[in-house]
Coordinates of C-alpha atoms in Angstrom, one line a residue:
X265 CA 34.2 37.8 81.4
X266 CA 30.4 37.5 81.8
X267 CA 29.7 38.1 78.3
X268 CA 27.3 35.7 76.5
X269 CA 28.3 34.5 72.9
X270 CA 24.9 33.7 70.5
X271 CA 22.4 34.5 68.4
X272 CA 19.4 36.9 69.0
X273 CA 15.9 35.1 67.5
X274 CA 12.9 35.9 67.1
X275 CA 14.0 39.8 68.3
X276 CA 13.2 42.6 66.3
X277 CA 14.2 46.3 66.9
X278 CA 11.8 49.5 67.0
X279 CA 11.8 51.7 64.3
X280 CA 9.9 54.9 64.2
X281 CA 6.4 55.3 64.6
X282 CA 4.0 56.8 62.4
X283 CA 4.9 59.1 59.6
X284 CA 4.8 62.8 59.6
X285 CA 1.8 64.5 58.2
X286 CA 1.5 67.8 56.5
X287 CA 4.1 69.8 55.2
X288 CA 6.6 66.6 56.5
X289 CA 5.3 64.2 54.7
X290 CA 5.7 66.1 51.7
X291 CA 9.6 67.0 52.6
X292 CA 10.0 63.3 53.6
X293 CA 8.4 62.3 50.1
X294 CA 11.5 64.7 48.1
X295 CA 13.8 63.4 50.6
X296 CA 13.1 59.6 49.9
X297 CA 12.9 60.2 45.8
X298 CA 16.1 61.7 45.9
X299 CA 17.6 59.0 47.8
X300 CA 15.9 56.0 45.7
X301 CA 17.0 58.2 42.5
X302 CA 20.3 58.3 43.9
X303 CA 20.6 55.0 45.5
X304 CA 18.6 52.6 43.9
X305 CA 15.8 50.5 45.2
X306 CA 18.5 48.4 46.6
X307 CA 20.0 50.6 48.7
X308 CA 17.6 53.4 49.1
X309 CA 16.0 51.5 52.1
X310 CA 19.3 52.1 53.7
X311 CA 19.9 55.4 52.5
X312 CA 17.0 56.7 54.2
X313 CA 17.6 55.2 57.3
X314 CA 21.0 56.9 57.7
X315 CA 19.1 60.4 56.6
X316 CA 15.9 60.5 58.3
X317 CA 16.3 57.3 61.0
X318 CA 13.2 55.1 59.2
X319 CA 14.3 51.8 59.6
X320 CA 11.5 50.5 58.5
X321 CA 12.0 49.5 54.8
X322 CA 15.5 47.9 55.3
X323 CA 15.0 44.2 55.5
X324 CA 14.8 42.9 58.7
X325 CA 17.6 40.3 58.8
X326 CA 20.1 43.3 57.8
X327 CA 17.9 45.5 60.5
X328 CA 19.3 42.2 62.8
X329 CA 22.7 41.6 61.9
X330 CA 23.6 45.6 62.3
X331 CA 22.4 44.8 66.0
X332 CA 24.1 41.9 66.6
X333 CA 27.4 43.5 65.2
X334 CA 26.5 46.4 67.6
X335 CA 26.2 48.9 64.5
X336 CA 22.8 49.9 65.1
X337 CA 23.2 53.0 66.5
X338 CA 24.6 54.1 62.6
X339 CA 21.2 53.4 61.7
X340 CA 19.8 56.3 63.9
X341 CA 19.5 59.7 63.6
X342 CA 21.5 61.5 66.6
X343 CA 23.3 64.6 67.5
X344 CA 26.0 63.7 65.2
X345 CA 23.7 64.2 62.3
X346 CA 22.6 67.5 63.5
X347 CA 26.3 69.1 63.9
X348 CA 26.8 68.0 60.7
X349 CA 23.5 69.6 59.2
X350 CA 24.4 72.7 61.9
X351 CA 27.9 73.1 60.0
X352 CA 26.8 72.4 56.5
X353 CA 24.2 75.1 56.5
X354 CA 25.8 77.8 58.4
X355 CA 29.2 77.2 56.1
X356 CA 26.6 76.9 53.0
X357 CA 24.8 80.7 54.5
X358 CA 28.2 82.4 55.0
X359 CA 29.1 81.8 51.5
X360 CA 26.3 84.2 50.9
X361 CA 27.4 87.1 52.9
X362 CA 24.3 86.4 55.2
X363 CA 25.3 88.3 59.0
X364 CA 25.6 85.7 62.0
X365 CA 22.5 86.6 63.3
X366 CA 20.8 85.6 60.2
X367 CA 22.4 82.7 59.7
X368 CA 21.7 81.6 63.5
X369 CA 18.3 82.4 62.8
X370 CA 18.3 80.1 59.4
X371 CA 20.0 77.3 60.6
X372 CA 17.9 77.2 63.9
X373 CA 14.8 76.8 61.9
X374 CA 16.2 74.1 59.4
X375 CA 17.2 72.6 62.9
X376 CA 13.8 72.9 64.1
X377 CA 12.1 71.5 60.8
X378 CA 15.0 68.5 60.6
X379 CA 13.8 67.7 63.9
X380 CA 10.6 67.3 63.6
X381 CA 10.6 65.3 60.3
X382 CA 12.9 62.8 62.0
X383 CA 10.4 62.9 65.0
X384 CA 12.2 65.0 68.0
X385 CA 14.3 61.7 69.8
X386 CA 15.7 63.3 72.9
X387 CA 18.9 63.0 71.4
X388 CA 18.2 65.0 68.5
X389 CA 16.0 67.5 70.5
X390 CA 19.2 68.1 72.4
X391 CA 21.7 68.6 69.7
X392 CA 18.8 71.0 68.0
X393 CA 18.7 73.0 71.2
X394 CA 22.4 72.9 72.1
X395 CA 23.2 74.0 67.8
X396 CA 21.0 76.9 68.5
X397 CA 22.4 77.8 71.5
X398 CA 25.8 77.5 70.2
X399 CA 24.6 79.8 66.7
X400 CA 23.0 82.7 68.4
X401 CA 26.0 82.8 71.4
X402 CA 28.4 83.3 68.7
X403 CA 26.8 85.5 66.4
X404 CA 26.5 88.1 69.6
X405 CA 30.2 87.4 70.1
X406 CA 29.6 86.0 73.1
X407 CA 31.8 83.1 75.4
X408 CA 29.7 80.8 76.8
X409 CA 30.4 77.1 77.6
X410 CA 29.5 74.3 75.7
X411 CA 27.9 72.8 79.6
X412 CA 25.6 76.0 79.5
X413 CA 23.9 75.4 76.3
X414 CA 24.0 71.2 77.5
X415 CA 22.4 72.9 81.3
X416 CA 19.4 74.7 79.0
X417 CA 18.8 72.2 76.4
X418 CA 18.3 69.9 79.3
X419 CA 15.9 72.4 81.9
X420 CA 14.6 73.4 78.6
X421 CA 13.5 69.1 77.2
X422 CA 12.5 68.2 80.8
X423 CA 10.4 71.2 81.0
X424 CA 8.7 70.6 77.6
X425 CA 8.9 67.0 77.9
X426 CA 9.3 65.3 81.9
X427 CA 9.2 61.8 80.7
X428 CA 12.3 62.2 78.6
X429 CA 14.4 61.9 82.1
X430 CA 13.8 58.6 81.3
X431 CA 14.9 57.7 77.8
X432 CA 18.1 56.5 77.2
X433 CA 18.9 59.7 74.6
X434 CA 18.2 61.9 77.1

């Protein structure tokens, strides 16, 4: 009821602004030659997408029928993507007998660095945050709710950022 049925034209979604400079562009670089070694030039476009959220090698009229099928959002890098890198490296760190601390510490930083290659969306700031929070409360054996690291990462993005209030992955 209310919905509208049709076809979107001549509408074409954001992708990510300019690409990162310095150390990276040169991570990004690896990370898009593995993925076209991988992939192919076929699907590499897509593969990247998933990985780092650059949309902006995927062909447009695929770009347009993840949107209309209301898929887009698989396209974008979001908190999921960060607990998953979050659990993959602290997992990978244990298996070397690194202490929690340490591997808070480590996994915070790859956090950081992931973040800022994909270019620190709110949503991805927030899981970043929240990961690290989680990391270092556990290695000091500590119980603290999963709202309390949600109530800093927010404080913590609106006082680094104010305008993010007003994105929608805030």
């Amino acid at each position: 009821p209310g919905a509208r049925a049709g076809a979107l034209k001549g509408v074409r979604v954001l992708s990510r602004g300019a690409p990162p400079r310095g150390p990276s562009a040169a991570v990004e670089a690896w990370i898009r030659g593995r993925l076209a070694a991988r992939y192919g030039e076929r699907l590499a476009p897509l593969a990247v997408a998933l990985v780092i959220g650059d949309r902006r090698e995927i062909d447009p009229d695929l770009t347009d029928a993840f949107t209309l099928t209301g898929t887009l959002h698989l396209l974008a890098v979001s908190g999921l993507h960060v607990g998953f890198l979050a659990a993959l490296l602290s997992a990978a760190l244990s298996f070397g007998r690194i202490s929690p601390a340490a591997r808070a510490g480590w996994t915070t930083l790859a956090l950081a660095g992931y973040t800022s290659l994909v270019g620190a969306a709110p949503s991805v700031v927030r899981a970043s945050v929240m990961a690290g929070l989680a990391l270092a409360s556990r290695a000091g054996e500590r119980e603290v709710s999963p709202w309390q690291w949600w109530g800093a990462a927010a404080c913590g993005m609106l006082a680094w950022r104010p305008e993010d209030a007003f994105d929608l992955g805030f």
